[in-house]
Coordinates of C-alpha atoms and ligand atoms in Angstrom, one line a residue:
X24 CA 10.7 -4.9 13.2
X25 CA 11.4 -1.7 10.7
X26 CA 10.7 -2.6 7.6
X27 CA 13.9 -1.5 5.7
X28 CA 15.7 -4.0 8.0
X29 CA 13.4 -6.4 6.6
X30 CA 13.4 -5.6 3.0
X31 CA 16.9 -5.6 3.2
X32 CA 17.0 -9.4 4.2
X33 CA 18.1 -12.0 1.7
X34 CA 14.5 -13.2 0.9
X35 CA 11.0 -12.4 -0.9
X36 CA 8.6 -10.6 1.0
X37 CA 4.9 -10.8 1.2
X38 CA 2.8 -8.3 2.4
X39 CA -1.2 -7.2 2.9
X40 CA -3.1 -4.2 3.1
X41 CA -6.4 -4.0 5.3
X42 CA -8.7 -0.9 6.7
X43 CA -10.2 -0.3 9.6
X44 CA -13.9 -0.8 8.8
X45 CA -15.8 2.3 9.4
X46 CA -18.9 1.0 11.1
X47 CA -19.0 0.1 14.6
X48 CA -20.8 -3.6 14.1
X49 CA -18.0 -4.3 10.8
X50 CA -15.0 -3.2 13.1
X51 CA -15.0 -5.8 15.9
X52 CA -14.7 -8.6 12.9
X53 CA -11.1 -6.7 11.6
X54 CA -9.2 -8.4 14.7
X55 CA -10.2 -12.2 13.1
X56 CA -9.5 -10.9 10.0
X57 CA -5.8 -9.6 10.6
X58 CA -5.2 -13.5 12.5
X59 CA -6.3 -15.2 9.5
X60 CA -3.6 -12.8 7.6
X61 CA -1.3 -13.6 9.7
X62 CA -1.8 -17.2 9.9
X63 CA -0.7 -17.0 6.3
X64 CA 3.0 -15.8 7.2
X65 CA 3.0 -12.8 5.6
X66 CA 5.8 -10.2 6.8
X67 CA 3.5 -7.1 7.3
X68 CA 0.3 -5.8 7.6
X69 CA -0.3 -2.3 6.2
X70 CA -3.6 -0.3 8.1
X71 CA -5.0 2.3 6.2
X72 CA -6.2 5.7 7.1
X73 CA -9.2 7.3 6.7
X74 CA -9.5 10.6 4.8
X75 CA -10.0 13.3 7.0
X76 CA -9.4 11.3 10.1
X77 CA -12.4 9.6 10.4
X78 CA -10.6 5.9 11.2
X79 CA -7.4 7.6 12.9
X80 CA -8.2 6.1 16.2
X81 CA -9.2 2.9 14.7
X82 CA -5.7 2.7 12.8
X83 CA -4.1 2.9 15.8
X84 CA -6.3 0.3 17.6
X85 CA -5.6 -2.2 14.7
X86 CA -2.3 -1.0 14.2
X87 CA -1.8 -1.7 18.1
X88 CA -3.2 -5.3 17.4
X89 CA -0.8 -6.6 15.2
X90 CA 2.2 -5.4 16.7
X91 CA 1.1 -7.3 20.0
X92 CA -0.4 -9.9 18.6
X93 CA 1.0 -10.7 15.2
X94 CA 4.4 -12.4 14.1
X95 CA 4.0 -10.1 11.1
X96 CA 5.2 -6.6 11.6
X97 CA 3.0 -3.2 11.0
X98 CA 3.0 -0.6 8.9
X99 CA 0.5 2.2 10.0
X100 CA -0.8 5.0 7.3
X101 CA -1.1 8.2 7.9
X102 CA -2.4 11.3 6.1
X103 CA -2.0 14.8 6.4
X104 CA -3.6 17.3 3.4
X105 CA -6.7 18.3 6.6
X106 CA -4.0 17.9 9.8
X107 CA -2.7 20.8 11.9
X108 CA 0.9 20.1 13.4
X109 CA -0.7 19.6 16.8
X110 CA -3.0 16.6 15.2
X111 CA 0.5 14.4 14.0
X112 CA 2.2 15.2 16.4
X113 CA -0.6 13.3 18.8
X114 CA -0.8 10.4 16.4
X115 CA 3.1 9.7 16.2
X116 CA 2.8 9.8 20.0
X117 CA 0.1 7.3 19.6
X118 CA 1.7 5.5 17.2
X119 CA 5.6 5.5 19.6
X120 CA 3.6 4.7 22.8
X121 CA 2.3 1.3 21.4
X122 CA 5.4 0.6 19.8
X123 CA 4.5 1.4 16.0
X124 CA 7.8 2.1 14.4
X125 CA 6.7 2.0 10.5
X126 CA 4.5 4.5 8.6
X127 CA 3.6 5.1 5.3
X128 CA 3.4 8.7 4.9
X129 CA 0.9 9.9 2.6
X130 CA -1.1 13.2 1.7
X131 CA -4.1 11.9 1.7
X132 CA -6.9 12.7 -1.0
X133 CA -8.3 16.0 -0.4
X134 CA -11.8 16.1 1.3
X135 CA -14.8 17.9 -0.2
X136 CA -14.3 21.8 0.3
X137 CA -10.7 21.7 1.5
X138 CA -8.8 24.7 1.8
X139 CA -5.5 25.0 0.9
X140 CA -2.7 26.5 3.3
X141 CA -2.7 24.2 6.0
X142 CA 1.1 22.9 6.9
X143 CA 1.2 20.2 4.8
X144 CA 0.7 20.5 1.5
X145 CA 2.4 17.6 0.3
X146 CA 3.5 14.1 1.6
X147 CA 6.9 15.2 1.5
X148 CA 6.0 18.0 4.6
X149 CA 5.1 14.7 6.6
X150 CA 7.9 13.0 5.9
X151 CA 10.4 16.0 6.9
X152 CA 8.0 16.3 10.3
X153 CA 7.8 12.7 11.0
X154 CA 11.7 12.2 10.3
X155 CA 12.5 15.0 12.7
X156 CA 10.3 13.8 15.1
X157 CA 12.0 10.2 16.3
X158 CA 13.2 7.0 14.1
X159 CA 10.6 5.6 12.7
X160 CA 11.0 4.1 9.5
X161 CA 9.0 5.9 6.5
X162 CA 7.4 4.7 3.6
X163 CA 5.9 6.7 0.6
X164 CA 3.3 5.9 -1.8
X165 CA 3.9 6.0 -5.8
X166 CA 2.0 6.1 -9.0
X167 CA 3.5 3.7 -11.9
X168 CA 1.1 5.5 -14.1
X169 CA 1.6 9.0 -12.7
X170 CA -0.5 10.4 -10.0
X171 CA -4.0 11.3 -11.1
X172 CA -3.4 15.2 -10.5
X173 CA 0.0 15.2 -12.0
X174 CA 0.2 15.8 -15.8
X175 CA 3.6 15.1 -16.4
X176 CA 4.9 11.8 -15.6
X177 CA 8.8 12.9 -15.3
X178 CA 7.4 15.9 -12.8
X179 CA 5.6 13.3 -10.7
X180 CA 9.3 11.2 -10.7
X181 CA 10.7 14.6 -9.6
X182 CA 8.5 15.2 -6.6
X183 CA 9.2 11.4 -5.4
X184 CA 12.6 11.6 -5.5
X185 CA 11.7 14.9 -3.0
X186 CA 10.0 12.4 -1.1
X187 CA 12.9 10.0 -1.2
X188 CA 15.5 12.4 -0.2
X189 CA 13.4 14.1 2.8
X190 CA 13.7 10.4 4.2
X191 CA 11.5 7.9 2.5
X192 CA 13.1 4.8 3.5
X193 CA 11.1 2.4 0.6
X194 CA 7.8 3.1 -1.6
X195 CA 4.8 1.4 -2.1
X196 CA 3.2 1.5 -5.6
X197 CA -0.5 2.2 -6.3
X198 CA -2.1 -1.0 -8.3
X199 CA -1.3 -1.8 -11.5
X200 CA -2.7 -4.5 -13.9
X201 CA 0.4 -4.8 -16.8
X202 CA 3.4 -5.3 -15.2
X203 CA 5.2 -4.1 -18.2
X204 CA 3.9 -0.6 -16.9
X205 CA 5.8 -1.0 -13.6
X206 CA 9.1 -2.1 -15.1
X207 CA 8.6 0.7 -17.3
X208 CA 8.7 3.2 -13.6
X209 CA 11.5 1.2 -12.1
X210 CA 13.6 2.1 -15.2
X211 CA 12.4 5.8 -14.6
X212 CA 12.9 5.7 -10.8
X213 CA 16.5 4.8 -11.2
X214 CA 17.3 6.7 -13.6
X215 CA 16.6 9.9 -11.8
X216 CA 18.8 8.0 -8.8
X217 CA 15.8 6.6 -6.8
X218 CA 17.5 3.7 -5.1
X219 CA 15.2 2.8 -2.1
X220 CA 13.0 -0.5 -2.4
X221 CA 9.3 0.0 -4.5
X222 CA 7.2 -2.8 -3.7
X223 CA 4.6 -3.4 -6.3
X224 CA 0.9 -3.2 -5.0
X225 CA -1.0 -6.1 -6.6
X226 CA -5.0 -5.5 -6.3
X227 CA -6.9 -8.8 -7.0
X228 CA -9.8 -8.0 -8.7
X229 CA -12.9 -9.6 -7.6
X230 CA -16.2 -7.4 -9.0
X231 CA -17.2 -5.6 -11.5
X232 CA -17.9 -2.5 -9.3
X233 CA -15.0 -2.9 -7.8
X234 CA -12.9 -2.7 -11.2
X235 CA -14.7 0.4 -12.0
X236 CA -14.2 2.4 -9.1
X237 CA -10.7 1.0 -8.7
X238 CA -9.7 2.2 -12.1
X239 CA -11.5 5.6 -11.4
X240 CA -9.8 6.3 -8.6
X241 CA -6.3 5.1 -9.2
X242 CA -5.8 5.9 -12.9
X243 CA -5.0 2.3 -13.9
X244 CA -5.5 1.4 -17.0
X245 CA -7.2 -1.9 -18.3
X246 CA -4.7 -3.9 -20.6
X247 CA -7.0 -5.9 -23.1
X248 CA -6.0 -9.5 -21.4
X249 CA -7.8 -7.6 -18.1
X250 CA -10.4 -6.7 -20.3
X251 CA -11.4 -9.2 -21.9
X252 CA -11.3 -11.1 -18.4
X253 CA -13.5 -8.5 -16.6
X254 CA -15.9 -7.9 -19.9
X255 CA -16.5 -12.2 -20.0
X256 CA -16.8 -13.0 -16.0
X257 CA -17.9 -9.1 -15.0
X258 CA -21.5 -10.3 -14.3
X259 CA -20.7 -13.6 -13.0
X260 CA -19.3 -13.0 -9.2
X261 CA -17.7 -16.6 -8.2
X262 CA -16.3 -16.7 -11.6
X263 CA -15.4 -12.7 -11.5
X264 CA -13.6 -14.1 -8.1
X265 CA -11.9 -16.7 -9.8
X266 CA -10.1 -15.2 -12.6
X267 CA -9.1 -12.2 -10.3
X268 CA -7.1 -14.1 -8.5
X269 CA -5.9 -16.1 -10.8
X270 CA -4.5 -12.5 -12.9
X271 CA -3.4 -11.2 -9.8
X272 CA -1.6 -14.6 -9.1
X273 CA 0.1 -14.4 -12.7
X274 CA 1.0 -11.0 -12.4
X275 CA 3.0 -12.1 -8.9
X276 CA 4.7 -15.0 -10.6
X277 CA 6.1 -12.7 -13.7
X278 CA 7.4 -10.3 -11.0
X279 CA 9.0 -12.6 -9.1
X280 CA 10.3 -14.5 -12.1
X281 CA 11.5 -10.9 -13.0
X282 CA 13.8 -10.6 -9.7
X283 CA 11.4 -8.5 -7.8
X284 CA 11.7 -9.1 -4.1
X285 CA 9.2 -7.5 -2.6
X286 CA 5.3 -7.9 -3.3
X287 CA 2.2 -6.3 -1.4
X288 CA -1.1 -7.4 -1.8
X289 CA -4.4 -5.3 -1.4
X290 CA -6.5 -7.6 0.5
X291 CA -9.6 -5.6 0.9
X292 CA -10.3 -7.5 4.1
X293 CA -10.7 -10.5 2.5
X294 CA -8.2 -13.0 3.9
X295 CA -9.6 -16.0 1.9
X296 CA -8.8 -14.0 -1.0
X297 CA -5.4 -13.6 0.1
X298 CA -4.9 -17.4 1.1
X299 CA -5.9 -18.3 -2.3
X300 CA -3.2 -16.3 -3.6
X301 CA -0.3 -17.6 -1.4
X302 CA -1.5 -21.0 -1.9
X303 CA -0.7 -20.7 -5.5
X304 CA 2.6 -19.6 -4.9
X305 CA 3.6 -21.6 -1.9
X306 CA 6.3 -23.2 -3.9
X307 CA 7.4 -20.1 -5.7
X308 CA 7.8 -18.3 -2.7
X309 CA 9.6 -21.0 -1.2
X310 CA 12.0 -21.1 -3.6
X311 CA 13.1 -17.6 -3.6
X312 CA 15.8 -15.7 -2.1
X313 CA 17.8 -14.0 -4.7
X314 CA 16.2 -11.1 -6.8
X315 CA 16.7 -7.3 -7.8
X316 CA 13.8 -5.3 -6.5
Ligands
LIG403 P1 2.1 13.4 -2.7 O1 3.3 12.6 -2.7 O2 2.1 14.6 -1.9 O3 1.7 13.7 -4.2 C1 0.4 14.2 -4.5 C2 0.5 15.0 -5.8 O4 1.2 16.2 -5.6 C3 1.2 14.2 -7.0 O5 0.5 14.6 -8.2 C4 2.6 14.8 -6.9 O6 3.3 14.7 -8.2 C5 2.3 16.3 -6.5 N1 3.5 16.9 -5.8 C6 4.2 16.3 -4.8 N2 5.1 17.2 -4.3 C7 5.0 18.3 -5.1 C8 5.6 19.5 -5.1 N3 6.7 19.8 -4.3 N4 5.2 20.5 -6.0 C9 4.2 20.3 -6.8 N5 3.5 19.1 -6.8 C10 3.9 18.1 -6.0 N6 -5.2 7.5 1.0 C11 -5.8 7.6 2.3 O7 -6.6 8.5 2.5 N7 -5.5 6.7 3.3 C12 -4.6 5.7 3.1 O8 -4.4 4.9 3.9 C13 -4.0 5.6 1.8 N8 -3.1 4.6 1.5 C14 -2.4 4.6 0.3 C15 -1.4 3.6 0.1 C16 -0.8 3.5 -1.1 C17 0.3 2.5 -1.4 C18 -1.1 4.4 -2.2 C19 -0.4 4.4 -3.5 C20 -2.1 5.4 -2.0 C21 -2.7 5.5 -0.7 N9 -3.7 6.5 -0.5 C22 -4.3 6.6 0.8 C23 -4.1 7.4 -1.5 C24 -3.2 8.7 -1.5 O9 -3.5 9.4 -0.3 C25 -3.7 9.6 -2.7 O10 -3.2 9.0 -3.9 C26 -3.2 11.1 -2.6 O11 -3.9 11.7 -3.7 C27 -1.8 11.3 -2.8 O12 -1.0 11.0 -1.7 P2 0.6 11.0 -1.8 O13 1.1 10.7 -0.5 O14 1.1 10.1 -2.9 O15 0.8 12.5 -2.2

């Protein structure tokens, strides 16, 4: 099913990211892992993509798996900063012939000694390419806290709504760990007439490396309640575990509570993690049809 069609229904939706595991011996475990995921109900699965298409093939594969074997739909990622034309072209074939019809179209980081002046410099180039080149429905990613190269937050805003407008049919938001943050973008993003869906992605934190490199990479910052979680369980894993989960569960409920419809969850392969959460919140999702997001 296209995921507009879906986030346009009269419900909330729960959805979970996973990645095809590099390593051959890791990778054959991914297929028990997506059945456990789905076993929970959510309504899609989101495959990453590796930077510089090292897991392209295995996005597909996965990709492929869900949408034969899954009641939740797919969302396959796709990059394109280190692509030629001839490359996505080839994977959108891929992706049409196994009857993928949702992307989420992304630049990509850019690898260790890239060079500029390849044809897509942006995400929005990908969208315009993949919107010419059948119907598949399109999402895009976006930064509540601005995007790490971008120094101006209302600039950033500017070049989604580019995204929006070249055919972005909803957007997925990087993680977050204050939700006050992300009401704070939603204001923004519809003020500059940004109407599509953004679903807020929810990272459970479970390790103290994890939190570090997360934050690194993504911008986040740490609000102090985070902090003080992280500084007083950091070096204690189960009960690091425990109170991840149990912020990323909060964070759900205030969302919800707040009339947001739509809520993807990075998984990080770990569909125990994930179960945990929609336990906590089987009532709360049960009860929930109307909202605003
Ligand atoms: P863009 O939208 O192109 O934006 C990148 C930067 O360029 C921003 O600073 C933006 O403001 C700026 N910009 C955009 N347009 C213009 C313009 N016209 N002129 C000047 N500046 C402009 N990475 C992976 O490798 N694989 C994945 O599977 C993956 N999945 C992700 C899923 C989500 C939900 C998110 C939030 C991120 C994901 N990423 C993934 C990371 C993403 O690839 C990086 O954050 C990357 O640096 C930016 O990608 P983008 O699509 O947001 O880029």
């Amino acid at each position: 099913m296209k995921i507009r069609e879906l986030l346009r229904q009269d419900k909330v939706t729960l959805s979970c990211e996973i990645f095809p595991p590099r390593k051959m011996d890791r990778f054959k475990g991914i297929f028990d892992i997506v059945d456990s995921i789905d076993k929970l109900g959510v309504d899609f699965i989101s495959v990453t993509y590796g930077a510089g298409g090292s897991t392209s093939k295995k996005t597909v594969e996965v990709a492929s798996y869900i949408q034969q074997n899954c009641r939740a739909s797919v969302l396959a990622h796709l990059t394109c900063c280190d692509s030629t034309r001839e490359q996505v072209r080839e994977q959108l074939h891929r992706l049409r012939e196994n009857g993928i019809e949702n992307i989420l179209a992304l630049r990509g980081d850019k690898p260790e000694g890239f060079t500029e002046g390849g044809p897509y410099t942006y995400a929005v180039d990908l969208i315009r390419d993949i919107r010419a080149q059948g119907d598949f429905c399109i999402g895009g990613a976006c930064y509540p806290e601005g995007h790490v190269e971008c120094a101006h937050k209302k600039e950033d805003i500017d070049h989604l709504k580019e995204k929006v407008e070249a055919g972005c049919d909803f957007l997925t938001t990087q993680m977050f760990f204050d939700n006050n943050v992300f009401y704070n973008f939603l204001y923004r993003a519809l003020s500059a007439g940004i109407q599509v869906p953004i679903i807020p992605g929810i990272m459970p934190i479970l390790n103290s490396r994890q939190i570090k490199r997360s934050c690194e990479l993504s911008g986040a910052s740490m609000p102090a309640p985070f902090r003080a979680i992280t500084d007083k369980f950091g070096d204690d894993p189960q009960a690091m575990e425990q109170a991840g989960i149990a912020y990323a569960t909060e964070q759900i409920v205030d969302l919800i509570a707040n009339g947001i419809r739509h809520i993807h969850i990075y998984t990080m392969n770990r569909p125990q993690v994930a179960g945990k959460i929609v336990e906590n919140l089987s009532y709360i999702l049960r009860g929930q049809s109307h909202g605003v997001g």
